Amino acid sequence: MAFNLSLDRRGFLKALAATAGAGALPALARATDDGSGGQWQNWSGNQSARPRNLAYPATEDALQKLLAATTGTVRAFGGSHSFSGVVPTDDTLVSLEAMAGLRGRDGDVLHFGAGTRIAQAGDQAWGEGHSLVNEPDINLQSLAGAIATSTHGTGLELPSLSAQVAGLTLLDMAGRRHRLTAADGELFDAARCSVGALGLVTEVSLRTAPAYRLEEHTWTLPLDEAMDFVEREKNNFRNIEFFAFPLGGTAIVKTMTPTERQDDNLAQDDSNDLLEMVSELAMRAGWLTSTLQKLVTFFVEESRRWGPAHKIYANRRTVRFNEMEYTVPAEQGVTCLRQLCEAIREHDINAFFPIEFRYVAADDTMLSMFSQRPGATISVHQYYKQDYRPLFEVAEPVLRRCQGRPHWGKLHGLGAAQLRELYPRFDDFLAIRRELDPQGRLLNDHLKRLFIDNG
């Protein structure tokens, strides 16, 4: 095919590897011209809202006044990289974008406004001689939104952003200000990953590490070999992950290790146009999908890059998709992935985007997917123009059988009854939620399904 002749090997690698996290386009949020409220849409376009009030408070006092003046449901949005219905409301939608930036430092703890994007936090931490302990590969989320959904990177000994929180400030719906640290016990454990159900976070304090540099190594393997490699070597790399192509039987493996190299090599090929073209081709000619996935091994070059940690974590991507992610017990991760790949092949599901596989350390929050157990996260993606339901309906039963917990910001079909079985402290969280928001003003339809047990 003429298509083969235009493929760039390294570009093809970067484009494919970049598909496995949330994208880099901003959400769409604007006031309507007629003054009737606003319009909001998430990155992939599968969630939207027309709130009567779209607010951008710049200070905590302004936010307190807003909460006192509003009626109905209040929800907040940040980078809008969630695919589940955690944001939409027809009442009041709040952005904390103006409440951003580094506010202070106490030793290795840095204090940020809640609207600070991860990219900004990483850069400002570097300026203070520090780095975040770990980061996701998309850094445009706000810190408040990232901890609300326990956003994470990869590394068996490295926790999610929720577990890196040393303190936070929370405004409840009565306008009361709670400055929380570990000394506050259960309330702190609940607030570090709350899906925005307890109040609005205005400041986040993160434990950081002395500034460090990373070297990223990326290469391809046959899928079975990649699974064996990652299971065998998961304790031997600071960061390790891979991207599985079930129909093609191929995989892209990526590791990161600390380095002292000072001659930064940060170059990344921007091949989003190529990825868009391949996704369109796979969507329109499903019979080619397995062949396109097999091409990964043929066209991908082994590559390395290195530099400041926050520069190496980050990827840029613009090709949109919808996503489901479950976290299973770490020791079951590869076995569960094998079962998922078999199910996709058995049902002949047309999905070009790879499945991303990562490890995350256990934590002591109430509702993090990693609460009281280390996890293996399995992220399933479908190109945004394709119906994701056939793929996700095959994937979800497999992931649930493996004791999986759904990512709060990704698509899933669970409600309160099922979630209670997965989280030992679920009822403790519900009690705190009722205490802080007795009228349920923070609960949109999606959160009502999550946190109100109807039998």
C-alpha positions as a Python dict, from the first residue, in 0.01 Angstrom:
ca = {
    (1, 'M'): (0, 0, 0),
    (2, 'A'): (113, 357, -62),
    (3, 'F'): (32, 413, 307),
    (4, 'N'): (332, 199, 404),
    (5, 'L'): (571, 418, 210),
    (6, 'S'): (484, 730, 408),
    (7, 'L'): (527, 581, 755),
    (8, 'D'): (813, 713, 966),
    (9, 'R'): (943, 447, 1203),
    (10, 'R'): (1017, 662, 1507),
    (11, 'G'): (715, 879, 1442),
    (12, 'F'): (493, 572, 1427),
    (13, 'L'): (623, 463, 1769),
    (14, 'K'): (564, 797, 1933),
    (15, 'A'): (220, 834, 1784),
    (16, 'L'): (110, 489, 1896),
    (17, 'A'): (260, 513, 2242),
    (18, 'A'): (92, 848, 2284),
    (19, 'T'): (-255, 700, 2243),
    (20, 'A'): (-280, 546, 2585),
    (21, 'G'): (-362, 841, 2810),
    (22, 'A'): (-593, 1140, 2805),
    (23, 'G'): (-525, 1394, 2535),
    (24, 'A'): (-391, 1742, 2521),
    (25, 'L'): (-667, 1946, 2368),
    (26, 'P'): (-836, 2185, 2610),
    (27, 'A'): (-1195, 2136, 2711),
    (28, 'L'): (-1453, 2366, 2560),
    (29, 'A'): (-1614, 2594, 2818),
    (30, 'R'): (-1759, 2936, 2744),
    (31, 'A'): (-2036, 3168, 2843),
    (32, 'T'): (-2331, 3189, 2606),
    (33, 'D'): (-2383, 3506, 2410),
    (34, 'D'): (-2735, 3560, 2542),
    (35, 'G'): (-2631, 3555, 2907),
    (36, 'S'): (-2828, 3238, 2978),
    (37, 'G'): (-2532, 3055, 3131),
    (38, 'G'): (-2257, 2859, 2963),
    (39, 'Q'): (-2155, 2557, 2762),
    (40, 'W'): (-1902, 2292, 2858),
    (41, 'Q'): (-1763, 1983, 2686),
    (42, 'N'): (-1493, 1740, 2789),
    (43, 'W'): (-1189, 1656, 2576),
    (44, 'S'): (-1330, 1356, 2392),
    (45, 'G'): (-1673, 1515, 2343),
    (46, 'N'): (-1870, 1234, 2510),
    (47, 'Q'): (-1973, 1457, 2806),
    (48, 'S'): (-2130, 1802, 2784),
    (49, 'A'): (-2339, 2046, 2987),
    (50, 'R'): (-2525, 2377, 2961),
    (51, 'P'): (-2503, 2515, 3315),
    (52, 'R'): (-2712, 2814, 3413),
    (53, 'N'): (-2407, 2957, 3587),
    (54, 'L'): (-2047, 2916, 3465),
    (55, 'A'): (-1816, 3068, 3729),
    (56, 'Y'): (-1443, 3143, 3748),
    (57, 'P'): (-1372, 3261, 4106),
    (58, 'A'): (-1019, 3394, 4155),
    (59, 'T'): (-1003, 3374, 4534),
    (60, 'E'): (-1128, 3156, 4814),
    (61, 'D'): (-1347, 3443, 4940),
    (62, 'A'): (-1507, 3474, 4597),
    (63, 'L'): (-1575, 3101, 4595),
    (64, 'Q'): (-1734, 3116, 4941),
    (65, 'K'): (-1963, 3397, 4826),
    (66, 'L'): (-2052, 3200, 4513),
    (67, 'L'): (-2149, 2892, 4714),
    (68, 'A'): (-2361, 3104, 4947),
    (69, 'A'): (-2543, 3268, 4655),
    (70, 'T'): (-2617, 2959, 4447),
    (71, 'T'): (-2889, 2698, 4464),
    (72, 'G'): (-2900, 2356, 4308),
    (73, 'T'): (-2609, 2134, 4211),
    (74, 'V'): (-2251, 2263, 4207),
    (75, 'R'): (-1976, 2082, 4019),
    (76, 'A'): (-1618, 2180, 3936),
    (77, 'F'): (-1412, 2115, 3623),
    (78, 'G'): (-1039, 2133, 3562),
    (79, 'G'): (-862, 2001, 3254),
    (80, 'S'): (-1179, 1804, 3164),
    (81, 'H'): (-990, 1486, 3083),
    (82, 'S'): (-1248, 1264, 3255),
    (83, 'F'): (-1466, 1046, 3036),
    (84, 'S'): (-1721, 955, 3304),
    (85, 'G'): (-2002, 1187, 3402),
    (86, 'V'): (-1828, 1344, 3703),
    (87, 'V'): (-1865, 1704, 3580),
    (88, 'P'): (-2196, 1777, 3403),
    (89, 'T'): (-2468, 1980, 3572),
    (90, 'D'): (-2740, 2214, 3452),
    (91, 'D'): (-2696, 2436, 3758),
    (92, 'T'): (-2355, 2579, 3860),
    (93, 'L'): (-2025, 2474, 3702),
    (94, 'V'): (-1707, 2613, 3858),
    (95, 'S'): (-1353, 2643, 3723),
    (96, 'L'): (-1065, 2705, 3965),
    (97, 'E'): (-830, 2792, 3679),
    (98, 'A'): (-763, 3137, 3828),
    (99, 'M'): (-657, 2982, 4160),
    (100, 'A'): (-326, 2843, 4036),
    (101, 'G'): (45, 2852, 4096),
    (102, 'L'): (299, 2783, 4371),
    (103, 'R'): (195, 2950, 4697),
    (104, 'G'): (468, 2842, 4936),
    (105, 'R'): (701, 2571, 5054),
    (106, 'D'): (774, 2390, 5380),
    (107, 'G'): (1079, 2174, 5326),
    (108, 'D'): (987, 1910, 5069),
    (109, 'V'): (616, 2002, 5081),
    (110, 'L'): (506, 2251, 4812),
    (111, 'H'): (173, 2435, 4834),
    (112, 'F'): (-18, 2495, 4510),
    (113, 'G'): (-346, 2658, 4418),
    (114, 'A'): (-596, 2387, 4329),
    (115, 'G'): (-631, 2506, 3969),
    (116, 'T'): (-259, 2453, 3901),
    (117, 'R'): (-203, 2221, 3607),
    (118, 'I'): (35, 1929, 3663),
    (119, 'A'): (272, 2072, 3401),
    (120, 'Q'): (293, 2401, 3589),
    (121, 'A'): (341, 2223, 3923),
    (122, 'G'): (625, 2012, 3782),
    (123, 'D'): (797, 2314, 3632),
    (124, 'Q'): (762, 2526, 3947),
    (125, 'A'): (879, 2239, 4167),
    (126, 'W'): (1190, 2209, 3946),
    (127, 'G'): (1255, 2577, 4002),
    (128, 'E'): (1259, 2505, 4376),
    (129, 'G'): (1505, 2220, 4331),
    (130, 'H'): (1234, 1953, 4357),
    (131, 'S'): (1033, 1714, 4141),
    (132, 'L'): (696, 1551, 4193),
    (133, 'V'): (740, 1195, 4322),
    (134, 'N'): (567, 1064, 4010),
    (135, 'E'): (349, 1204, 3733),
    (136, 'P'): (104, 1081, 3471),
    (137, 'D'): (205, 1105, 3106),
    (138, 'I'): (-56, 1375, 3047),
    (139, 'N'): (15, 1684, 3253),
    (140, 'L'): (-268, 1922, 3164),
    (141, 'Q'): (-505, 1814, 3441),
    (142, 'S'): (-559, 2046, 3736),
    (143, 'L'): (-424, 1925, 4069),
    (144, 'A'): (-770, 1935, 4228),
    (145, 'G'): (-916, 1721, 3952),
    (146, 'A'): (-618, 1486, 3948),
    (147, 'I'): (-640, 1403, 4317),
    (148, 'A'): (-1020, 1382, 4303),
    (149, 'T'): (-985, 1083, 4069),
    (150, 'S'): (-650, 945, 4194),
    (151, 'T'): (-469, 1020, 3868),
    (152, 'H'): (-146, 821, 3850),
    (153, 'G'): (168, 738, 3659),
    (154, 'T'): (344, 403, 3666),
    (155, 'G'): (586, 228, 3902),
    (156, 'L'): (522, -49, 4152),
    (157, 'E'): (670, 153, 4441),
    (158, 'L'): (526, 488, 4331),
    (159, 'P'): (184, 616, 4447),
    (160, 'S'): (-86, 812, 4269),
    (161, 'L'): (-108, 1189, 4306),
    (162, 'S'): (-374, 1144, 4578),
    (163, 'A'): (-120, 963, 4796),
    (164, 'Q'): (138, 1240, 4743),
    (165, 'V'): (-93, 1491, 4915),
    (166, 'A'): (43, 1616, 5249),
    (167, 'G'): (-240, 1863, 5303),
    (168, 'L'): (-530, 2034, 5132),
    (169, 'T'): (-788, 2305, 5185),
    (170, 'L'): (-1152, 2213, 5133),
    (171, 'L'): (-1458, 2440, 5124),
    (172, 'D'): (-1775, 2250, 5209),
    (173, 'M'): (-2120, 2352, 5086),
    (174, 'A'): (-2185, 2554, 5401),
    (175, 'G'): (-1880, 2764, 5315),
    (176, 'R'): (-1673, 2623, 5599),
    (177, 'R'): (-1298, 2605, 5539),
    (178, 'H'): (-1121, 2282, 5630),
    (179, 'R'): (-741, 2281, 5627),
    (180, 'L'): (-667, 1908, 5635),
    (181, 'T'): (-354, 1704, 5709),
    (182, 'A'): (-289, 1350, 5827),
    (183, 'A'): (-375, 1468, 6180),
    (184, 'D'): (-739, 1493, 6065),
    (185, 'G'): (-761, 1119, 6018),
    (186, 'E'): (-1062, 991, 5828),
    (187, 'L'): (-1162, 1328, 5683),
    (188, 'F'): (-815, 1365, 5530),
    (189, 'D'): (-824, 1008, 5400),
    (190, 'A'): (-1160, 1078, 5237),
    (191, 'A'): (-1073, 1419, 5091),
    (192, 'R'): (-757, 1306, 4909),
    (193, 'C'): (-972, 1115, 4658),
    (194, 'S'): (-1334, 1225, 4681),
    (195, 'V'): (-1457, 1257, 4319),
    (196, 'G'): (-1555, 1612, 4421),
    (197, 'A'): (-1829, 1482, 4652),
    (198, 'L'): (-1714, 1651, 4976),
    (199, 'G'): (-1656, 2010, 4870),
    (200, 'L'): (-1434, 2224, 4651),
    (201, 'V'): (-1058, 2195, 4700),
    (202, 'T'): (-881, 2533, 4685),
    (203, 'E'): (-521, 2442, 4775),
    (204, 'V'): (-315, 2123, 4745),
    (205, 'S'): (13, 2055, 4929),
    (206, 'L'): (229, 1785, 4771),
    (207, 'R'): (522, 1592, 4912),
    (208, 'T'): (803, 1616, 4659),
    (209, 'A'): (1146, 1462, 4598),
    (210, 'P'): (1479, 1634, 4537),
    (211, 'A'): (1496, 1723, 4168),
    (212, 'Y'): (1580, 1418, 3960),
    (213, 'R'): (1636, 1329, 3597),
    (214, 'L'): (1510, 1029, 3401),
    (215, 'E'): (1610, 830, 3095),
    (216, 'E'): (1324, 676, 2896),
    (217, 'H'): (1382, 361, 2691),
    (218, 'T'): (1118, 248, 2441),
    (219, 'W'): (1117, -61, 2218),
    (220, 'T'): (887, -331, 2082),
    (221, 'L'): (838, -698, 2161),
    (222, 'P'): (592, -969, 2064),
    (223, 'L'): (297, -936, 2301),
    (224, 'D'): (359, -1256, 2499),
    (225, 'E'): (726, -1164, 2545),
    (226, 'A'): (629, -815, 2663),
    (227, 'M'): (394, -960, 2924),
    (228, 'D'): (665, -1197, 3047),
    (229, 'F'): (924, -918, 3054),
    (230, 'V'): (711, -674, 3253),
    (231, 'E'): (600, -938, 3502),
    (232, 'R'): (959, -1050, 3552),
    (233, 'E'): (1119, -704, 3563),
    (234, 'K'): (854, -494, 3737),
    (235, 'N'): (1069, -457, 4051),
    (236, 'N'): (1383, -364, 3859),
    (237, 'F'): (1274, -32, 3705),
    (238, 'R'): (1156, 289, 3864),
    (239, 'N'): (883, 320, 3599),
    (240, 'I'): (766, 43, 3369),
    (241, 'E'): (466, 5, 3140),
    (242, 'F'): (365, -138, 2806),
    (243, 'F'): (106, -91, 2536),
    (244, 'A'): (-59, -411, 2414),
    (245, 'F'): (-201, -462, 2066),
    (246, 'P'): (-418, -776, 2106),
    (247, 'L'): (-512, -818, 1741),
    (248, 'G'): (-159, -774, 1612),
    (249, 'G'): (16, -969, 1887),
    (250, 'T'): (265, -686, 1939),
    (251, 'A'): (356, -447, 2220),
    (252, 'I'): (547, -128, 2290),
    (253, 'V'): (746, -141, 2616),
    (254, 'K'): (864, 168, 2803),
    (255, 'T'): (1089, 196, 3109),
    (256, 'M'): (1233, 494, 3295),
    (257, 'T'): (1543, 494, 3511),
    (258, 'P'): (1719, 774, 3706),
    (259, 'T'): (2012, 931, 3524),
    (260, 'E'): (2279, 1190, 3594),
    (261, 'R'): (2312, 1284, 3226),
    (262, 'Q'): (2298, 1662, 3182),
    (263, 'D'): (2293, 1682, 2802),
    (264, 'D'): (1914, 1683, 2769),
    (265, 'N'): (1765, 1487, 2481),
    (266, 'L'): (1396, 1576, 2495),
    (267, 'A'): (1304, 1550, 2128),
    (268, 'Q'): (970, 1385, 2052),
    (269, 'D'): (824, 1327, 1710),
    (270, 'D'): (478, 1479, 1670),
    (271, 'S'): (296, 1222, 1461),
    (272, 'N'): (-59, 1288, 1569),
    (273, 'D'): (-162, 1342, 1206),
    (274, 'L'): (-36, 995, 1123),
    (275, 'L'): (-217, 842, 1419),
    (276, 'E'): (-539, 1014, 1315),
    (277, 'M'): (-504, 871, 966),
    (278, 'V'): (-440, 518, 1092),
    (279, 'S'): (-734, 541, 1334),
    (280, 'E'): (-964, 654, 1055),
    (281, 'L'): (-843, 373, 832),
    (282, 'A'): (-895, 110, 1104),
    (283, 'M'): (-1244, 245, 1175),
    (284, 'R'): (-1349, 234, 810),
    (285, 'A'): (-1177, -95, 720),
    (286, 'G'): (-1188, -309, 1032),
    (287, 'W'): (-1044, -605, 846),
    (288, 'L'): (-715, -412, 832),
    (289, 'T'): (-687, -347, 1206),
    (290, 'S'): (-486, -658, 1292),
    (291, 'T'): (-246, -582, 1005),
    (292, 'L'): (-205, -223, 1121),
    (293, 'Q'): (-128, -345, 1472),
    (294, 'K'): (129, -591, 1338),
    (295, 'L'): (302, -302, 1161),
    (296, 'V'): (396, -160, 1500),
    (297, 'T'): (685, -406, 1535),
    (298, 'F'): (801, -345, 1177),
    (299, 'F'): (803, 35, 1188),
    (300, 'V'): (896, 114, 1548),
    (301, 'E'): (1254, 205, 1626),
    (302, 'E'): (1412, 152, 1965),
    (303, 'S'): (1463, 495, 2119),
    (304, 'R'): (1596, 673, 2426),
    (305, 'R'): (1553, 1024, 2559),
    (306, 'W'): (1652, 1189, 2887),
    (307, 'G'): (1620, 1507, 3088),
    (308, 'P'): (1438, 1657, 3390),
    (309, 'A'): (1177, 1413, 3520),
    (310, 'H'): (876, 1636, 3449),
    (311, 'K'): (989, 1677, 3089),
    (312, 'I'): (1026, 1303, 3036),
    (313, 'Y'): (692, 1207, 3187),
    (314, 'A'): (496, 1437, 2957),
    (315, 'N'): (352, 1348, 2617),
    (316, 'R'): (160, 1562, 2371),
    (317, 'R'): (-140, 1411, 2198),
    (318, 'T'): (-438, 1542, 2011),
    (319, 'V'): (-605, 1231, 1868),
    (320, 'R'): (-918, 1183, 2076),
    (321, 'F'): (-1064, 863, 2220),
    (322, 'N'): (-1287, 734, 2499),
    (323, 'E'): (-1146, 524, 2780),
    (324, 'M'): (-1226, 260, 3040),
    (325, 'E'): (-969, 178, 3310),
    (326, 'Y'): (-981, -73, 3593),
    (327, 'T'): (-721, -141, 3861),
    (328, 'V'): (-677, -505, 3956),
    (329, 'P'): (-453, -647, 4232),
    (330, 'A'): (-95, -612, 4114),
    (331, 'E'): (-25, -984, 4131),
    (332, 'Q'): (-319, -1054, 3900),
    (333, 'G'): (-236, -785, 3645),
    (334, 'V'): (-70, -977, 3363),
    (335, 'T'): (-305, -1274, 3398),
    (336, 'C'): (-604, -1040, 3373),
    (337, 'L'): (-457, -866, 3069),
    (338, 'R'): (-411, -1201, 2895),
    (339, 'Q'): (-777, -1282, 2958),
    (340, 'L'): (-882, -942, 2824),
    (341, 'C'): (-679, -980, 2506),
    (342, 'E'): (-831, -1324, 2451),
    (343, 'A'): (-1182, -1184, 2496),
    (344, 'I'): (-1120, -904, 2244),
    (345, 'R'): (-992, -1153, 1988),
    (346, 'E'): (-1275, -1397, 2058),
    (347, 'H'): (-1541, -1128, 2003),
    (348, 'D'): (-1356, -987, 1700),
    (349, 'I'): (-1367, -631, 1837),
    (350, 'N'): (-1235, -365, 1601),
    (351, 'A'): (-1010, -150, 1820),
    (352, 'F'): (-679, -13, 1690),
    (353, 'F'): (-578, 181, 2003),
    (354, 'P'): (-355, -19, 2240),
    (355, 'I'): (-433, -132, 2595),
    (356, 'E'): (-207, 43, 2845),
    (357, 'F'): (-71, -155, 3140),
    (358, 'R'): (87, 12, 3445),
    (359, 'Y'): (168, -56, 3813),
    (360, 'V'): (88, 176, 4107),
    (361, 'A'): (174, 148, 4478),
    (362, 'A'): (-84, 96, 4752),
    (363, 'D'): (-204, 391, 4962),
    (364, 'D'): (-420, 463, 5268),
    (365, 'T'): (-689, 685, 5114),
    (366, 'M'): (-1051, 572, 5134),
    (367, 'L'): (-1146, 572, 4767),
    (368, 'S'): (-829, 562, 4562),
    (369, 'M'): (-829, 263, 4328),
    (370, 'F'): (-508, 165, 4514),
    (371, 'S'): (-656, 184, 4863),
    (372, 'Q'): (-495, -83, 5080),
    (373, 'R'): (-351, -277, 4785),
    (374, 'P'): (-94, -220, 4506),
    (375, 'G'): (-254, -225, 4165),
    (376, 'A'): (-206, -303, 3800),
    (377, 'T'): (-406, -62, 3587),
    (378, 'I'): (-549, -179, 3257),
    (379, 'S'): (-670, 102, 3030),
    (380, 'V'): (-885, 26, 2726),
    (381, 'H'): (-936, 290, 2454),
    (382, 'Q'): (-1156, 341, 2149),
    (383, 'Y'): (-1118, 610, 1883),
    (384, 'Y'): (-1369, 884, 1960),
    (385, 'K'): (-1558, 850, 1632),
    (386, 'Q'): (-1624, 480, 1698),
    (387, 'D'): (-1890, 337, 1927),
    (388, 'Y'): (-1696, 236, 2239),
    (389, 'R'): (-1974, 20, 2381),
    (390, 'P'): (-1893, -310, 2200),
    (391, 'L'): (-1534, -295, 2328),
    (392, 'F'): (-1614, -181, 2681),
    (393, 'E'): (-1900, -430, 2720),
    (394, 'V'): (-1656, -711, 2647),
    (395, 'A'): (-1379, -565, 2864),
    (396, 'E'): (-1570, -474, 3180),
    (397, 'P'): (-1684, -826, 3284),
    (398, 'V'): (-1327, -953, 3247),
    (399, 'L'): (-1187, -669, 3456),
    (400, 'R'): (-1456, -713, 3722),
    (401, 'R'): (-1386, -1085, 3752),
    (402, 'C'): (-1027, -990, 3835),
    (403, 'Q'): (-1144, -781, 4136),
    (404, 'G'): (-1098, -463, 3937),
    (405, 'R'): (-1186, -118, 4068),
    (406, 'P'): (-1293, 139, 3806),
    (407, 'H'): (-1105, 464, 3759),
    (408, 'W'): (-1338, 740, 3880),
    (409, 'G'): (-1271, 952, 3573),
    (410, 'K'): (-1313, 675, 3316),
    (411, 'L'): (-1624, 505, 3180),
    (412, 'H'): (-1771, 217, 3379),
    (413, 'G'): (-2110, 74, 3474),
    (414, 'L'): (-2084, 35, 3853),
    (415, 'G'): (-2305, 187, 4121),
    (416, 'A'): (-2297, 213, 4500),
    (417, 'A'): (-2384, -152, 4569),
    (418, 'Q'): (-2098, -286, 4357),
    (419, 'L'): (-1851, -22, 4478),
    (420, 'R'): (-1921, -111, 4841),
    (421, 'E'): (-1792, -463, 4770),
    (422, 'L'): (-1465, -321, 4634),
    (423, 'Y'): (-1381, -62, 4901),
    (424, 'P'): (-1357, -167, 5270),
    (425, 'R'): (-1410, 195, 5384),
    (426, 'F'): (-1686, 284, 5139),
    (427, 'D'): (-1954, 332, 5406),
    (428, 'D'): (-1716, 550, 5609),
    (429, 'F'): (-1681, 774, 5304),
    (430, 'L'): (-2058, 791, 5257),
    (431, 'A'): (-2102, 900, 5619),
    (432, 'I'): (-1849, 1182, 5575),
    (433, 'R'): (-2015, 1286, 5250),
    (434, 'R'): (-2356, 1314, 5418),
    (435, 'E'): (-2205, 1518, 5701),
    (436, 'L'): (-2032, 1771, 5474),
    (437, 'D'): (-2306, 1790, 5210),
    (438, 'P'): (-2633, 1679, 5375),
    (439, 'Q'): (-2847, 1823, 5094),
    (440, 'G'): (-2647, 1644, 4825),
    (441, 'R'): (-2575, 1963, 4631),
    (442, 'L'): (-2247, 1824, 4501),
    (443, 'L'): (-2415, 1518, 4353),
    (444, 'N'): (-2504, 1524, 3986),
    (445, 'D'): (-2680, 1224, 3833),
    (446, 'H'): (-2356, 1029, 3792),
    (447, 'L'): (-2243, 1083, 4153),
    (448, 'K'): (-2588, 991, 4284),
    (449, 'R'): (-2542, 652, 4120),
    (450, 'L'): (-2199, 619, 4281),
    (451, 'F'): (-2277, 739, 4633),
    (452, 'I'): (-2647, 687, 4700),
    (453, 'D'): (-2744, 326, 4759),
    (454, 'N'): (-3096, 268, 4630),
    (455, 'G'): (-3110, -87, 4744),
}
